[in-house]
PQR file with spaces between the fields and no chain letter, atoms N, CA, C, O and H, PARSE charges and radii, in Angstrom:
ATOM       1  N    UNK     1       6.342  -99.749  -62.636 -0.4000 1.5000
ATOM       2  CA   UNK     1       6.417 -100.768  -61.603 -0.0000 2.0000
ATOM       3  C    UNK     1       7.878 -100.940  -61.212  0.5500 1.7000
ATOM       4  O    UNK     1       8.758 -101.072  -62.063 -0.5500 1.4000
ATOM       5  N    UNK     2       8.105 -100.934  -59.943 -0.4000 1.5000
ATOM       6  CA   UNK     2       9.474 -101.092  -59.462 -0.0000 2.0000
ATOM       7  C    UNK     2       9.828 -102.566  -59.355  0.5500 1.7000
ATOM       8  O    UNK     2       8.972 -103.443  -59.475 -0.5500 1.4000
ATOM       9  H    UNK     2       7.390 -100.826  -59.252  0.4000 1.0000
ATOM      10  N    UNK     3      11.074 -102.808  -59.133 -0.4000 1.5000
ATOM      11  CA   UNK     3      11.552 -104.185  -59.014 -0.0000 2.0000
ATOM      12  C    UNK     3      10.931 -104.872  -57.801  0.5500 1.7000
ATOM      13  O    UNK     3      10.569 -106.047  -57.864 -0.5500 1.4000
ATOM      14  H    UNK     3      11.769 -102.096  -59.036  0.4000 1.0000
ATOM      15  N    UNK     4      10.811 -104.145  -56.712 -0.4000 1.5000
ATOM      16  CA   UNK     4      10.255 -104.729  -55.486 -0.0000 2.0000
ATOM      17  C    UNK     4       8.799 -105.140  -55.674  0.5500 1.7000
ATOM      18  O    UNK     4       8.397 -106.211  -55.221 -0.5500 1.4000
ATOM      19  H    UNK     4      11.105 -103.190  -56.661  0.4000 1.0000
ATOM      20  N    UNK     5       8.010 -104.308  -56.332 -0.4000 1.5000
ATOM      21  CA   UNK     5       6.603 -104.678  -56.523 -0.0000 2.0000
ATOM      22  C    UNK     5       6.475 -105.849  -57.503  0.5500 1.7000
ATOM      23  O    UNK     5       5.586 -106.687  -57.349 -0.5500 1.4000
ATOM      24  H    UNK     5       8.337 -103.438  -56.700  0.4000 1.0000
ATOM      25  N    UNK     6       7.340 -105.914  -58.491 -0.4000 1.5000
ATOM      26  CA   UNK     6       7.317 -107.047  -59.416 -0.0000 2.0000
ATOM      27  C    UNK     6       7.650 -108.355  -58.723  0.5500 1.7000
ATOM      28  O    UNK     6       7.026 -109.382  -58.990 -0.5500 1.4000
ATOM      29  H    UNK     6       8.062 -105.234  -58.617  0.4000 1.0000
ATOM      30  N    UNK     7       8.627 -108.320  -57.837 -0.4000 1.5000
ATOM      31  CA   UNK     7       8.992 -109.513  -57.080 -0.0000 2.0000
ATOM      32  C    UNK     7       7.861 -109.912  -56.146  0.5500 1.7000
ATOM      33  O    UNK     7       7.559 -111.099  -56.023 -0.5500 1.4000
ATOM      34  H    UNK     7       9.134 -107.486  -57.620  0.4000 1.0000
ATOM      35  N    UNK     8       7.240 -108.962  -55.496 -0.4000 1.5000
ATOM      36  CA   UNK     8       6.134 -109.266  -54.591 -0.0000 2.0000
ATOM      37  C    UNK     8       4.949 -109.855  -55.348  0.5500 1.7000
ATOM      38  O    UNK     8       4.322 -110.799  -54.867 -0.5500 1.4000
ATOM      39  H    UNK     8       7.486 -107.997  -55.596  0.4000 1.0000
ATOM      40  N    UNK     9       4.633 -109.318  -56.515 -0.4000 1.5000
ATOM      41  CA   UNK     9       3.529 -109.858  -57.315 -0.0000 2.0000
ATOM      42  C    UNK     9       3.840 -111.289  -57.741  0.5500 1.7000
ATOM      43  O    UNK     9       2.962 -112.151  -57.691 -0.5500 1.4000
ATOM      44  H    UNK     9       5.142 -108.551  -56.905  0.4000 1.0000
ATOM      45  N    UNK    10       5.076 -111.555  -58.160 -0.4000 1.5000
ATOM      46  CA   UNK    10       5.459 -112.903  -58.568 -0.0000 2.0000
ATOM      47  C    UNK    10       5.381 -113.874  -57.398  0.5500 1.7000
ATOM      48  O    UNK    10       4.909 -114.999  -57.568 -0.5500 1.4000
ATOM      49  H    UNK    10       5.789 -110.855  -58.200  0.4000 1.0000
ATOM      50  N    UNK    11       5.827 -113.473  -56.229 -0.4000 1.5000
ATOM      51  CA   UNK    11       5.767 -114.336  -55.055 -0.0000 2.0000
ATOM      52  C    UNK    11       4.325 -114.615  -54.624  0.5500 1.7000
ATOM      53  O    UNK    11       3.981 -115.749  -54.290 -0.5500 1.4000
ATOM      54  H    UNK    11       6.210 -112.559  -56.091  0.4000 1.0000
ATOM      55  N    UNK    12       3.494 -113.586  -54.632 -0.4000 1.5000
ATOM      56  CA   UNK    12       2.085 -113.776  -54.273 -0.0000 2.0000
ATOM      57  C    UNK    12       1.412 -114.712  -55.270  0.5500 1.7000
ATOM      58  O    UNK    12       0.630 -115.577  -54.873 -0.5500 1.4000
ATOM      59  H    UNK    12       3.774 -112.665  -54.902  0.4000 1.0000
ATOM      60  N    UNK    13       1.703 -114.552  -56.549 -0.4000 1.5000
ATOM      61  CA   UNK    13       1.129 -115.420  -57.573 -0.0000 2.0000
ATOM      62  C    UNK    13       1.587 -116.864  -57.373  0.5500 1.7000
ATOM      63  O    UNK    13       0.774 -117.783  -57.468 -0.5500 1.4000
ATOM      64  H    UNK    13       2.338 -113.850  -56.871  0.4000 1.0000
ATOM      65  N    UNK    14       2.858 -117.075  -57.100 -0.4000 1.5000
ATOM      66  CA   UNK    14       3.375 -118.430  -56.895 -0.0000 2.0000
ATOM      67  C    UNK    14       2.752 -119.074  -55.657  0.5500 1.7000
ATOM      68  O    UNK    14       2.387 -120.249  -55.691 -0.5500 1.4000
ATOM      69  H    UNK    14       3.518 -116.328  -57.023  0.4000 1.0000
ATOM      70  N    UNK    15       2.629 -118.327  -54.578 -0.4000 1.5000
ATOM      71  CA   UNK    15       2.018 -118.856  -53.358 -0.0000 2.0000
ATOM      72  C    UNK    15       0.540 -119.162  -53.602  0.5500 1.7000
ATOM      73  O    UNK    15       0.028 -120.159  -53.093 -0.5500 1.4000
ATOM      74  H    UNK    15       2.926 -117.372  -54.550  0.4000 1.0000
ATOM      75  N    UNK    16      -0.151 -118.321  -54.372 -0.4000 1.5000
ATOM      76  CA   UNK    16      -1.562 -118.566  -54.672 -0.0000 2.0000
ATOM      77  C    UNK    16      -1.737 -119.827  -55.515  0.5500 1.7000
ATOM      78  O    UNK    16      -2.655 -120.609  -55.269 -0.5500 1.4000
ATOM      79  H    UNK    16       0.265 -117.511  -54.785  0.4000 1.0000
ATOM      80  N    UNK    17      -0.878 -120.030  -56.494 -0.4000 1.5000
ATOM      81  CA   UNK    17      -0.980 -121.222  -57.328 -0.0000 2.0000
ATOM      82  C    UNK    17      -0.702 -122.480  -56.513  0.5500 1.7000
ATOM      83  O    UNK    17      -1.430 -123.466  -56.631 -0.5500 1.4000
ATOM      84  H    UNK    17      -0.133 -119.395  -56.693  0.4000 1.0000
ATOM      85  N    UNK    18       0.333 -122.456  -55.696 -0.4000 1.5000
ATOM      86  CA   UNK    18       0.643 -123.617  -54.856 -0.0000 2.0000
ATOM      87  C    UNK    18      -0.477 -123.852  -53.849  0.5500 1.7000
ATOM      88  O    UNK    18      -0.845 -125.001  -53.603 -0.5500 1.4000
ATOM      89  H    UNK    18       0.924 -121.655  -55.600  0.4000 1.0000
ATOM      90  N    UNK    19      -1.020 -122.804  -53.270 -0.4000 1.5000
ATOM      91  CA   UNK    19      -2.110 -122.951  -52.316 -0.0000 2.0000
ATOM      92  C    UNK    19      -3.366 -123.527  -52.946  0.5500 1.7000
ATOM      93  O    UNK    19      -4.017 -124.386  -52.352 -0.5500 1.4000
ATOM      94  H    UNK    19      -0.721 -121.871  -53.470  0.4000 1.0000
ATOM      95  N    UNK    20      -3.715 -123.067  -54.139 -0.4000 1.5000
ATOM      96  CA   UNK    20      -4.878 -123.615  -54.832 -0.0000 2.0000
ATOM      97  C    UNK    20      -4.663 -125.079  -55.201  0.5500 1.7000
ATOM      98  O    UNK    20      -5.566 -125.901  -55.040 -0.5500 1.4000
ATOM      99  H    UNK    20      -3.186 -122.369  -54.621  0.4000 1.0000
ATOM     100  N    UNK    21      -3.497 -125.399  -55.684 -0.4000 1.5000
ATOM     101  CA   UNK    21      -3.210 -126.787  -56.046 -0.0000 2.0000
ATOM     102  C    UNK    21      -3.246 -127.689  -54.818  0.5500 1.7000
ATOM     103  O    UNK    21      -3.744 -128.813  -54.878 -0.5500 1.4000
ATOM     104  H    UNK    21      -2.764 -124.731  -55.815  0.4000 1.0000
ATOM     105  N    UNK    22      -2.725 -127.200  -53.728 -0.4000 1.5000
ATOM     106  CA   UNK    22      -2.688 -127.984  -52.501 -0.0000 2.0000
ATOM     107  C    UNK    22      -4.088 -128.172  -51.918  0.5500 1.7000
ATOM     108  O    UNK    22      -4.411 -129.253  -51.426 -0.5500 1.4000
ATOM     109  H    UNK    22      -2.320 -126.287  -53.680  0.4000 1.0000
ATOM     110  N    UNK    23      -4.922 -127.132  -51.970 -0.4000 1.5000
ATOM     111  CA   UNK    23      -6.246 -127.225  -51.361 -0.0000 2.0000
ATOM     112  C    UNK    23      -7.250 -127.945  -52.253  0.5500 1.7000
ATOM     113  O    UNK    23      -8.146 -128.609  -51.732 -0.5500 1.4000
ATOM     114  H    UNK    23      -4.660 -126.254  -52.370  0.4000 1.0000
ATOM     115  N    UNK    24      -7.138 -127.843  -53.561 -0.4000 1.5000
ATOM     116  CA   UNK    24      -8.106 -128.459  -54.464 -0.0000 2.0000
ATOM     117  C    UNK    24      -7.642 -129.785  -55.044  0.5500 1.7000
ATOM     118  O    UNK    24      -8.443 -130.518  -55.625 -0.5500 1.4000
ATOM     119  H    UNK    24      -6.410 -127.304  -53.984  0.4000 1.0000
ATOM     120  N    UNK    25      -6.374 -130.102  -54.899 -0.4000 1.5000
ATOM     121  CA   UNK    25      -5.829 -131.310  -55.493 -0.0000 2.0000
ATOM     122  C    UNK    25      -6.127 -132.552  -54.674  0.5500 1.7000
ATOM     123  O    UNK    25      -6.499 -132.484  -53.503 -0.5500 1.4000
ATOM     124  H    UNK    25      -5.723 -129.506  -54.428  0.4000 1.0000
ATOM     125  N    UNK    26      -5.953 -133.678  -55.325 -0.4000 1.5000
ATOM     126  CA   UNK    26      -6.136 -134.975  -54.687 -0.0000 2.0000
ATOM     127  C    UNK    26      -4.750 -135.574  -54.463  0.5500 1.7000
ATOM     128  O    UNK    26      -3.919 -135.550  -55.371 -0.5500 1.4000
ATOM     129  H    UNK    26      -5.651 -133.734  -56.277  0.4000 1.0000
ATOM     130  N    UNK    27      -4.487 -136.106  -53.279 -0.4000 1.5000
ATOM     131  CA   UNK    27      -3.160 -136.682  -53.065 -0.0000 2.0000
ATOM     132  C    UNK    27      -2.947 -137.898  -53.967  0.5500 1.7000
ATOM     133  O    UNK    27      -3.905 -138.614  -54.258 -0.5500 1.4000
ATOM     134  H    UNK    27      -5.162 -136.125  -52.541  0.4000 1.0000
ATOM     135  N    UNK    28      -1.728 -138.145  -54.410 -0.4000 1.5000
ATOM     136  CA   UNK    28      -1.484 -139.282  -55.293 -0.0000 2.0000
ATOM     137  C    UNK    28      -1.699 -140.611  -54.571  0.5500 1.7000
ATOM     138  O    UNK    28      -1.424 -140.745  -53.379 -0.5500 1.4000
ATOM     139  H    UNK    28      -0.950 -137.564  -54.173  0.4000 1.0000
ATOM     140  N    UNK    29      -2.195 -141.580  -55.321 -0.4000 1.5000
ATOM     141  CA   UNK    29      -2.417 -142.926  -54.788 -0.0000 2.0000
ATOM     142  C    UNK    29      -1.258 -143.801  -55.240  0.5500 1.7000
ATOM     143  O    UNK    29      -1.176 -144.132  -56.423 -0.5500 1.4000
ATOM     144  H    UNK    29      -2.419 -141.471  -56.290  0.4000 1.0000
ATOM     145  N    UNK    30      -0.358 -144.185  -54.338 -0.4000 1.5000
ATOM     146  CA   UNK    30       0.813 -144.956  -54.766 -0.0000 2.0000
ATOM     147  C    UNK    30       0.457 -146.337  -55.303  0.5500 1.7000
ATOM     148  O    UNK    30       1.261 -146.945  -56.010 -0.5500 1.4000
ATOM     149  H    UNK    30      -0.425 -143.916  -53.377  0.4000 1.0000
ATOM     150  N    UNK    31      -0.742 -146.849  -54.978 -0.4000 1.5000
ATOM     151  CA   UNK    31      -1.132 -148.170  -55.462 -0.0000 2.0000
ATOM     152  C    UNK    31      -1.679 -148.128  -56.885  0.5500 1.7000
ATOM     153  O    UNK    31      -1.767 -149.172  -57.532 -0.5500 1.4000
ATOM     154  H    UNK    31      -1.394 -146.356  -54.404  0.4000 1.0000
ATOM     155  N    UNK    32      -2.052 -146.941  -57.395 -0.4000 1.5000
ATOM     156  CA   UNK    32      -2.536 -146.807  -58.763 -0.0000 2.0000
ATOM     157  C    UNK    32      -1.509 -146.123  -59.662  0.5500 1.7000
ATOM     158  O    UNK    32      -1.762 -145.925  -60.851 -0.5500 1.4000
ATOM     159  H    UNK    32      -1.980 -146.093  -56.870  0.4000 1.0000
ATOM     160  N    UNK    33      -0.387 -145.773  -59.122 -0.4000 1.5000
ATOM     161  CA   UNK    33       0.647 -145.093  -59.897 -0.0000 2.0000
ATOM     162  C    UNK    33       1.314 -146.079  -60.851  0.5500 1.7000
ATOM     163  O    UNK    33       1.430 -147.264  -60.535 -0.5500 1.4000
ATOM     164  H    UNK    33      -0.181 -145.934  -58.157  0.4000 1.0000
ATOM     165  N    UNK    34       1.755 -145.601  -62.017 -0.4000 1.5000
ATOM     166  CA   UNK    34       2.432 -146.499  -62.949 -0.0000 2.0000
ATOM     167  C    UNK    34       3.827 -146.878  -62.450  0.5500 1.7000
ATOM     168  O    UNK    34       4.389 -146.224  -61.571 -0.5500 1.4000
ATOM     169  H    UNK    34       1.662 -144.639  -62.274  0.4000 1.0000
ATOM     170  N    UNK    35       4.358 -147.919  -63.016 -0.4000 1.5000
ATOM     171  CA   UNK    35       5.703 -148.359  -62.694 -0.0000 2.0000
ATOM     172  C    UNK    35       6.680 -147.239  -63.051  0.5500 1.7000
ATOM     173  O    UNK    35       6.657 -146.763  -64.186 -0.5500 1.4000
ATOM     174  H    UNK    35       3.902 -148.451  -63.730  0.4000 1.0000
ATOM     175  N    UNK    36       7.527 -146.806  -62.138 -0.4000 1.5000
ATOM     176  CA   UNK    36       8.405 -145.676  -62.433 -0.0000 2.0000
ATOM     177  C    UNK    36       9.408 -145.952  -63.546  0.5500 1.7000
ATOM     178  O    UNK    36       9.906 -145.007  -64.158 -0.5500 1.4000
ATOM     179  H    UNK    36       7.546 -147.192  -61.216  0.4000 1.0000
ATOM     180  N    UNK    37       9.718 -147.204  -63.827 -0.4000 1.5000
ATOM     181  CA   UNK    37      10.663 -147.526  -64.895 -0.0000 2.0000
ATOM     182  C    UNK    37       9.973 -147.881  -66.209  0.5500 1.7000
ATOM     183  O    UNK    37      10.652 -148.242  -67.170 -0.5500 1.4000
ATOM     184  H    UNK    37       9.313 -147.972  -63.330  0.4000 1.0000
ATOM     185  N    UNK    38       8.636 -147.790  -66.280 -0.4000 1.5000
ATOM     186  CA   UNK    38       7.921 -148.178  -67.493 -0.0000 2.0000
ATOM     187  C    UNK    38       8.021 -147.106  -68.574  0.5500 1.7000
ATOM     188  O    UNK    38       7.944 -147.436  -69.757 -0.5500 1.4000
ATOM     189  H    UNK    38       8.084 -147.497  -65.499  0.4000 1.0000
ATOM     190  N    UNK    39       8.186 -145.855  -68.216 -0.4000 1.5000
ATOM     191  CA   UNK    39       8.322 -144.749  -69.168 -0.0000 2.0000
ATOM     192  C    UNK    39       7.206 -144.731  -70.200  0.5500 1.7000
ATOM     193  O    UNK    39       7.468 -144.499  -71.380 -0.5500 1.4000
ATOM     194  H    UNK    39       8.248 -145.587  -67.255  0.4000 1.0000
ATOM     195  N    UNK    40       5.961 -144.970  -69.782 -0.4000 1.5000
ATOM     196  CA   UNK    40       4.823 -144.799  -70.656 -0.0000 2.0000
ATOM     197  C    UNK    40       4.372 -146.028  -71.397  0.5500 1.7000
ATOM     198  O    UNK    40       3.457 -145.916  -72.213 -0.5500 1.4000
ATOM     199  H    UNK    40       5.748 -145.158  -68.823  0.4000 1.0000
ATOM     200  N    UNK    41       4.939 -147.190  -71.177 -0.4000 1.5000
ATOM     201  CA   UNK    41       4.536 -148.350  -71.957 -0.0000 2.0000
ATOM     202  C    UNK    41       3.320 -149.056  -71.381  0.5500 1.7000
ATOM     203  O    UNK    41       2.709 -149.861  -72.084 -0.5500 1.4000
ATOM     204  H    UNK    41       5.682 -147.282  -70.514  0.4000 1.0000
ATOM     205  N    UNK    42       2.947 -148.798  -70.158 -0.4000 1.5000
ATOM     206  CA   UNK    42       1.819 -149.414  -69.469 -0.0000 2.0000
ATOM     207  C    UNK    42       1.990 -150.925  -69.283  0.5500 1.7000
ATOM     208  O    UNK    42       1.078 -151.566  -68.761 -0.5500 1.4000
ATOM     209  H    UNK    42       3.444 -148.144  -69.587  0.4000 1.0000
ATOM     210  N    UNK    43       3.098 -151.512  -69.681 -0.4000 1.5000
ATOM     211  CA   UNK    43       3.304 -152.941  -69.461 -0.0000 2.0000
ATOM     212  C    UNK    43       4.697 -153.196  -68.920  0.5500 1.7000
ATOM     213  O    UNK    43       5.314 -154.212  -69.240 -0.5500 1.4000
ATOM     214  H    UNK    43       3.839 -150.991  -70.105  0.4000 1.0000
ATOM     215  N    UNK    44       5.190 -152.293  -68.114 -0.4000 1.5000
ATOM     216  CA   UNK    44       6.536 -152.430  -67.591 -0.0000 2.0000
ATOM     217  C    UNK    44       6.713 -153.620  -66.684  0.5500 1.7000
ATOM     218  O    UNK    44       7.774 -154.244  -66.682 -0.5500 1.4000
ATOM     219  H    UNK    44       4.689 -151.468  -67.854  0.4000 1.0000
ATOM     220  N    UNK    45       5.698 -153.950  -65.913 -0.4000 1.5000
ATOM     221  CA   UNK    45       5.830 -155.064  -64.982 -0.0000 2.0000
ATOM     222  C    UNK    45       5.803 -156.410  -65.696  0.5500 1.7000
ATOM     223  O    UNK    45       6.229 -157.413  -65.124 -0.5500 1.4000
ATOM     224  H    UNK    45       4.836 -153.443  -65.914  0.4000 1.0000
ATOM     225  N    UNK    46       5.308 -156.455  -66.940 -0.4000 1.5000
ATOM     226  CA   UNK    46       5.225 -157.729  -67.657 -0.0000 2.0000
ATOM     227  C    UNK    46       6.445 -157.981  -68.529  0.5500 1.7000
ATOM     228  O    UNK    46       6.447 -158.941  -69.298 -0.5500 1.4000
ATOM     229  H    UNK    46       4.961 -155.640  -67.405  0.4000 1.0000
ATOM     230  N    UNK    47       7.463 -157.170  -68.440 -0.4000 1.5000
ATOM     231  CA   UNK    47       8.696 -157.390  -69.185 -0.0000 2.0000
ATOM     232  C    UNK    47       8.736 -156.665  -70.510  0.5500 1.7000
ATOM     233  O    UNK    47       9.256 -157.206  -71.487 -0.5500 1.4000
ATOM     234  H    UNK    47       7.461 -156.389  -67.815  0.4000 1.0000
ATOM     235  N    UNK    48       8.210 -155.471  -70.574 -0.4000 1.5000
ATOM     236  CA   UNK    48       8.259 -154.697  -71.810 -0.0000 2.0000
ATOM     237  C    UNK    48       9.692 -154.288  -72.108  0.5500 1.7000
ATOM     238  O    UNK    48      10.562 -154.386  -71.244 -0.5500 1.4000
ATOM     239  H    UNK    48       7.788 -155.032  -69.781  0.4000 1.0000
ATOM     240  N    UNK    49       9.937 -153.834  -73.319 -0.4000 1.5000
ATOM     241  CA   UNK    49      11.304 -153.521  -73.739 -0.0000 2.0000
ATOM     242  C    UNK    49      11.909 -152.388  -72.909  0.5500 1.7000
ATOM     243  O    UNK    49      13.126 -152.329  -72.734 -0.5500 1.4000
ATOM     244  H    UNK    49       9.230 -153.754  -74.022  0.4000 1.0000
ATOM     245  N    UNK    50      11.081 -151.508  -72.410 -0.4000 1.5000
ATOM     246  CA   UNK    50      11.619 -150.390  -71.645 -0.0000 2.0000
ATOM     247  C    UNK    50      11.906 -150.773  -70.199  0.5500 1.7000
ATOM     248  O    UNK    50      12.376 -149.937  -69.427 -0.5500 1.4000
ATOM     249  H    UNK    50      10.092 -151.556  -72.553  0.4000 1.0000
ATOM     250  N    UNK    51      11.636 -152.012  -69.818 -0.4000 1.5000
ATOM     251  CA   UNK    51      11.928 -152.420  -68.444 -0.0000 2.0000
ATOM     252  C    UNK    51      12.936 -153.557  -68.405  0.5500 1.7000
ATOM     253  O    UNK    51      13.024 -154.274  -67.408 -0.5500 1.4000
ATOM     254  H    UNK    51      11.255 -152.691  -70.445  0.4000 1.0000
ATOM     255  N    UNK    52      13.703 -153.729  -69.489 -0.4000 1.5000
ATOM     256  CA   UNK    52      14.723 -154.775  -69.485 -0.0000 2.0000
ATOM     257  C    UNK    52      15.740 -154.525  -68.391  0.5500 1.7000
ATOM     258  O    UNK    52      16.158 -153.391  -68.154 -0.5500 1.4000
ATOM     259  H    UNK    52      13.631 -153.146  -70.299  0.4000 1.0000
ATOM     260  N    UNK    53      16.116 -155.564  -67.751 -0.4000 1.5000
ATOM     261  CA   UNK    53      17.142 -155.497  -66.722 -0.0000 2.0000
ATOM     262  C    UNK    53      17.977 -156.767  -66.848  0.5500 1.7000
ATOM     263  O    UNK    53      17.519 -157.750  -67.429 -0.5500 1.4000
ATOM     264  H    UNK    53      15.776 -156.485  -67.944  0.4000 1.0000
ATOM     265  N    UNK    54      19.174 -156.758  -66.320 -0.4000 1.5000
ATOM     266  CA   UNK    54      19.970 -157.986  -66.369 -0.0000 2.0000
ATOM     267  C    UNK    54      19.240 -159.131  -65.688  0.5500 1.7000
ATOM     268  O    UNK    54      18.825 -159.013  -64.535 -0.5500 1.4000
ATOM     269  H    UNK    54      19.546 -155.959  -65.848  0.4000 1.0000
ATOM     270  N    UNK    55      19.085 -160.231  -66.399 -0.4000 1.5000
ATOM     271  CA   UNK    55      18.398 -161.381  -65.857 -0.0000 2.0000
ATOM     272  C    UNK    55      16.876 -161.296  -65.934  0.5500 1.7000
ATOM     273  O    UNK    55      16.184 -162.063  -65.265 -0.5500 1.4000
ATOM     274  H    UNK    55      19.422 -160.327  -67.336  0.4000 1.0000
ATOM     275  N    UNK    56      16.343 -160.376  -66.739 -0.4000 1.5000
ATOM     276  CA   UNK    56      14.894 -160.205  -66.822 -0.0000 2.0000
ATOM     277  C    UNK    56      14.216 -161.331  -67.587  0.5500 1.7000
ATOM     278  O    UNK    56      13.011 -161.522  -67.427 -0.5500 1.4000
ATOM     279  H    UNK    56      16.905 -159.753  -67.283  0.4000 1.0000
ATOM     280  N    UNK    57      14.941 -162.091  -68.416 -0.4000 1.5000
ATOM     281  CA   UNK    57      14.305 -163.136  -69.192 -0.0000 2.0000
ATOM     282  C    UNK    57      14.084 -164.406  -68.399  0.5500 1.7000
ATOM     283  O    UNK    57      13.552 -165.371  -68.948 -0.5500 1.4000
ATOM     284  H    UNK    57      15.921 -161.936  -68.545  0.4000 1.0000
ATOM     285  N    UNK    58      14.457 -164.450  -67.165 -0.4000 1.5000
ATOM     286  CA   UNK    58      14.284 -165.639  -66.330 -0.0000 2.0000
ATOM     287  C    UNK    58      12.943 -165.639  -65.665  0.5500 1.7000
ATOM     288  O    UNK    58      12.623 -166.567  -64.922 -0.5500 1.4000
ATOM     289  H    UNK    58      14.889 -163.666  -66.719  0.4000 1.0000
């Protein structure tokens, strides 16, 4: 296999994966998305330790 055919196979594979994900995927729902600063705690909006900010105790 030459370098050119290897590059073409990789590009076709990448385009196929992106195309399948785009056609079969569901767009994200911003209203059901977690708080971006919660980092997995699921309680970022209620004042969890991972969402401390200056003046958060008020």
